[in-house]
Coordinates of C-alpha atoms in Angstrom, one line a residue:
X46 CA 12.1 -57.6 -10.3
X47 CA 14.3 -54.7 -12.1
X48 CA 15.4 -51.9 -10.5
X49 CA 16.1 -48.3 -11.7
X50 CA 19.0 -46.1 -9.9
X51 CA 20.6 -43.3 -10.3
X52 CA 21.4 -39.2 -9.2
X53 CA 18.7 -37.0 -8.7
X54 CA 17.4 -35.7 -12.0
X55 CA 18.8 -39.0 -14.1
X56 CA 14.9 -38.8 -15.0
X57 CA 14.0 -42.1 -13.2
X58 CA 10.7 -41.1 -11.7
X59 CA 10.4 -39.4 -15.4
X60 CA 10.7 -42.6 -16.7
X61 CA 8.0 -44.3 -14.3
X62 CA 5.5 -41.0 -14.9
X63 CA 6.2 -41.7 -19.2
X64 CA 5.8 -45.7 -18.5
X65 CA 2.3 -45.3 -17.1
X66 CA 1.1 -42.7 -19.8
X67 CA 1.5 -39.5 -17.5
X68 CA 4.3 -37.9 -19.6
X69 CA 4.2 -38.1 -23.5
X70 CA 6.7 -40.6 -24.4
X71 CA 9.3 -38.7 -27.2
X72 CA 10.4 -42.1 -28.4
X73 CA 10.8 -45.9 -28.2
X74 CA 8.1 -48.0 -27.4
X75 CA 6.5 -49.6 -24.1
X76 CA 5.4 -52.9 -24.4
X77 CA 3.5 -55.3 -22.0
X78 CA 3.3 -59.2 -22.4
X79 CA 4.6 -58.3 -26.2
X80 CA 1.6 -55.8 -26.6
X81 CA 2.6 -52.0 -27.5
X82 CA 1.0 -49.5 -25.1
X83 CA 3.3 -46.7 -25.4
X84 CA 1.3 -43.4 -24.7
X85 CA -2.3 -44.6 -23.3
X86 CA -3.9 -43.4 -20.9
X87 CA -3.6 -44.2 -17.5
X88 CA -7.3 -45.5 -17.1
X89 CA -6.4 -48.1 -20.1
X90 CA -3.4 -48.8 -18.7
X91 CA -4.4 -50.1 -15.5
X92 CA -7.0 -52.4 -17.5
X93 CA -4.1 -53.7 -19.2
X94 CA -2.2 -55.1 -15.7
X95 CA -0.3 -52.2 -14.6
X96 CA 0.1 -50.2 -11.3
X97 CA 1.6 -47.2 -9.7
X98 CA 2.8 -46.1 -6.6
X99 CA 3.8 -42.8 -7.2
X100 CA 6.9 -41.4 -4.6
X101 CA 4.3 -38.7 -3.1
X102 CA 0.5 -38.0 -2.8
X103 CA -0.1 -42.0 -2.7
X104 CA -2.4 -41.9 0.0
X105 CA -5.9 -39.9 0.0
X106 CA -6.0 -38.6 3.7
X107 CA -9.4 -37.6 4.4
X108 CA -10.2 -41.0 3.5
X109 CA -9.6 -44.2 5.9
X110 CA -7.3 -46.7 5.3
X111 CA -10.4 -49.3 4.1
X112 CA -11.6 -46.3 1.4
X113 CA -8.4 -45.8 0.3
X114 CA -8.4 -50.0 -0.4
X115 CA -11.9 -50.1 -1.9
X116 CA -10.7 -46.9 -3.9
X117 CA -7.8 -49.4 -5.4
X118 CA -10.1 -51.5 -6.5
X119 CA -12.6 -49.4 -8.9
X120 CA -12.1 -50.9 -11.9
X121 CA -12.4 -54.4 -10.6
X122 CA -15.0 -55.0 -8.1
X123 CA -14.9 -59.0 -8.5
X124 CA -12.9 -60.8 -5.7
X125 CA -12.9 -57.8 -3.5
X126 CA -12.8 -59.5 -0.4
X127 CA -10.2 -61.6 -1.3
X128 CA -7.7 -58.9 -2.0
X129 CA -8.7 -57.4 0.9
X130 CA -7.4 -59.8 2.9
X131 CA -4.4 -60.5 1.0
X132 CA -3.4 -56.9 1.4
X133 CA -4.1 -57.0 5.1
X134 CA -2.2 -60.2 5.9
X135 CA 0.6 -58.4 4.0
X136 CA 0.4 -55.7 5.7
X137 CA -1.1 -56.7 9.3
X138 CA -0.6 -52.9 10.8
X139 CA -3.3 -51.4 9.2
X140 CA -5.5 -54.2 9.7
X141 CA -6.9 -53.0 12.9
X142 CA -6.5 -49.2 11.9
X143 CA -9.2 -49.8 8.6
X144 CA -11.6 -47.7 9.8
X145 CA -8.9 -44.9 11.0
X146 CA -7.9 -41.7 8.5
X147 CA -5.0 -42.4 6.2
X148 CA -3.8 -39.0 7.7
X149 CA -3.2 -40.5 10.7
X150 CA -0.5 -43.0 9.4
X151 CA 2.8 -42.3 10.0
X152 CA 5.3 -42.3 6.7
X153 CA 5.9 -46.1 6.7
X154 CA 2.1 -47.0 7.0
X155 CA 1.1 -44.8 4.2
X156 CA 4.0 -46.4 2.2
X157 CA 2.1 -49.8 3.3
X158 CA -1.2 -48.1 2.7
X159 CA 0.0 -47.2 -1.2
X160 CA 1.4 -50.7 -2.0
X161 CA -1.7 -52.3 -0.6
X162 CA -3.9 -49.9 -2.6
X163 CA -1.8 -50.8 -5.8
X164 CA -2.3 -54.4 -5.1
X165 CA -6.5 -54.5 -5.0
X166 CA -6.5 -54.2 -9.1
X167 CA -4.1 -57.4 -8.8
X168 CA -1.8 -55.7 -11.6
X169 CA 0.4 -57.9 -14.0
X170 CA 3.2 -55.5 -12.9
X171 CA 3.8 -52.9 -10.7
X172 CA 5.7 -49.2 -10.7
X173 CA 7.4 -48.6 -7.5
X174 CA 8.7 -44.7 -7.0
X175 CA 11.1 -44.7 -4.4
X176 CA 9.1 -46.5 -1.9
X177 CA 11.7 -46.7 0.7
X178 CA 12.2 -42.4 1.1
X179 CA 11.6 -40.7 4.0
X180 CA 11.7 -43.9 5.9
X181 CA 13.8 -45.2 9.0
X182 CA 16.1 -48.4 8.3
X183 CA 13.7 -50.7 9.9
X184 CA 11.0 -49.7 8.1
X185 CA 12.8 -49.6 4.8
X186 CA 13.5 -52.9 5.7
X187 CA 10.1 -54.2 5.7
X188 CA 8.8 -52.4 3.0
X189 CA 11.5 -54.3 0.8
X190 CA 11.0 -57.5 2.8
X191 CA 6.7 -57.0 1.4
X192 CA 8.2 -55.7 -1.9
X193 CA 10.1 -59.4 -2.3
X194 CA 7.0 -61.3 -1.2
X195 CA 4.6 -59.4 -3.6
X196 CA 7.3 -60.0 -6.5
X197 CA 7.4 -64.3 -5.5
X198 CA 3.7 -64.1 -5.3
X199 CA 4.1 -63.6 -9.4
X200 CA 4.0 -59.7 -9.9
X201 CA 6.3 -58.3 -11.8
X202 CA 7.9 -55.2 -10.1
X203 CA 10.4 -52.1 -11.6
X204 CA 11.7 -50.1 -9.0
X205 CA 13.3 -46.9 -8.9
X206 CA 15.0 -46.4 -6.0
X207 CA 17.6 -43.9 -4.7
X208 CA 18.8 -46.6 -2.1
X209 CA 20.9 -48.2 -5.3
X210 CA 22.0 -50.9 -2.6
X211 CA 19.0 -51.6 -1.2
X212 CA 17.4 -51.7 -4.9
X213 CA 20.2 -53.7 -6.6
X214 CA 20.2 -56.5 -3.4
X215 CA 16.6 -56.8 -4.2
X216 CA 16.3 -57.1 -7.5
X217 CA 17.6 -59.4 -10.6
X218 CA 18.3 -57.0 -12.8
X219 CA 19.3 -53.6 -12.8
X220 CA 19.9 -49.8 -15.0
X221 CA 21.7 -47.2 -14.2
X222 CA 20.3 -43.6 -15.7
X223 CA 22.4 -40.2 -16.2
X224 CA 20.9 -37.1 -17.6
X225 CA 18.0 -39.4 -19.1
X226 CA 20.2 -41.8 -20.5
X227 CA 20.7 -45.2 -19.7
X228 CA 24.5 -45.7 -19.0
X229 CA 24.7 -49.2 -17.6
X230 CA 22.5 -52.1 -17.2
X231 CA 22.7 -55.9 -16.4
X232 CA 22.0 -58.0 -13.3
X233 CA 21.8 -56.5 -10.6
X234 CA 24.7 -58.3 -8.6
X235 CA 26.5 -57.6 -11.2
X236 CA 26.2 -54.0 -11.1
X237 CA 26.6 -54.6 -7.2
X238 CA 30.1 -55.1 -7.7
X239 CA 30.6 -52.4 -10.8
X240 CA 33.7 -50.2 -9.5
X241 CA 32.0 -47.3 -11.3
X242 CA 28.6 -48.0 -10.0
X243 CA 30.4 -48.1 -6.4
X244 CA 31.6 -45.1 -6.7
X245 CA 29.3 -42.9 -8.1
X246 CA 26.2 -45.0 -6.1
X247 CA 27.0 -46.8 -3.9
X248 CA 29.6 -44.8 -1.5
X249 CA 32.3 -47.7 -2.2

């Protein structure tokens, strides 16, 4: 699991939208399991293993929460009811609440709702925007504590987070953007205990 930190406007969730072929990448290349796939489309994209949980608008609300599921799944219909369950035993609050309106969730139970809708195309890898925003500490809490067990269940996770503590405690690796620029990297314990990264990131 990598995570991505930073200020506001380092162009992390820029990097996330360019990643998974919303933004036209100006340079570089993005590869996946050593296969370039800089600038395809997002359709393509998720055919090739990745998904993405965008930091708003994750959730469809006029739809209920098993919809907004099935709706994860449209590209892949085989297994269905096994992901289905998976996602519901991660995430055991909305398994009563299936036939409910997303709109009805509260903050953390969308942010459930999203990952778990990520999850039905059991992706190779998945983009996480800020999934811990908006929430209250014990709900940031178990949204990371999901986002560990998804990532030892074999999917690989990048992570941009504006909790850099949160983000760097839960990940292996980490970068640190400024002004689009990628000003430090390494693991992410490492960077823990970076004076500068303190400083700037982490209130230390």
């Amino acid at each position: 699991m990598v995570a991505i930190i930073g200020p506001n406007g380092a162009g992390k969730s820029t990097l996330l939208r360019t990643i998974f072929g919303l933004l036209d990448a100006r340079g570089g290349q993005v590869r996946l399991k050593g296969e370039d796939i800089t600038n395809r489309a997002p359709d393509q994209l998720v055919l090739c293993g990745l998904s993405y949980v965008p930091q708003v608008d994750n959730v469809f609300p006029s739809l209920t929460i098993l919809e907004n599921l099935e709706m994860g799944a449209f590209v892949r219909q085989d297994g269905l009811a096994e992901r289905l369950e998976r996602v519901f035993s991660l995430f055991p609050d909305l398994t009563d609440r299936r036939g409910e309106k997303a709109g009805k969730l509260s903050g953390g139970q969308r942010q459930m709702l999203a990952l778990g809708r990520a999850l039905m195309l059991d992706p190779d890898v998945l983009l996480l925007d800020e999934p811990s925003a908006s929430l209250s500490p014990k709900m940031v809490e178990l949204i990371f504590d999901r986002i560990n067990l998804i990532n030892s269940e074999g999917t690989g996770i990048l992570l941009v987070e504006q909790n850099a503590h949160e983000a760097l405690s839960a990940c292996d690796r980490g970068y640190v953007l400024a002004m689009g620029e990628n000003r430090l990297e390494g693991e992410a314990k490492s960077l823990l205990d970076n004076e500068e990264v303190g400083k700037l990131y982490l209130g230390t």
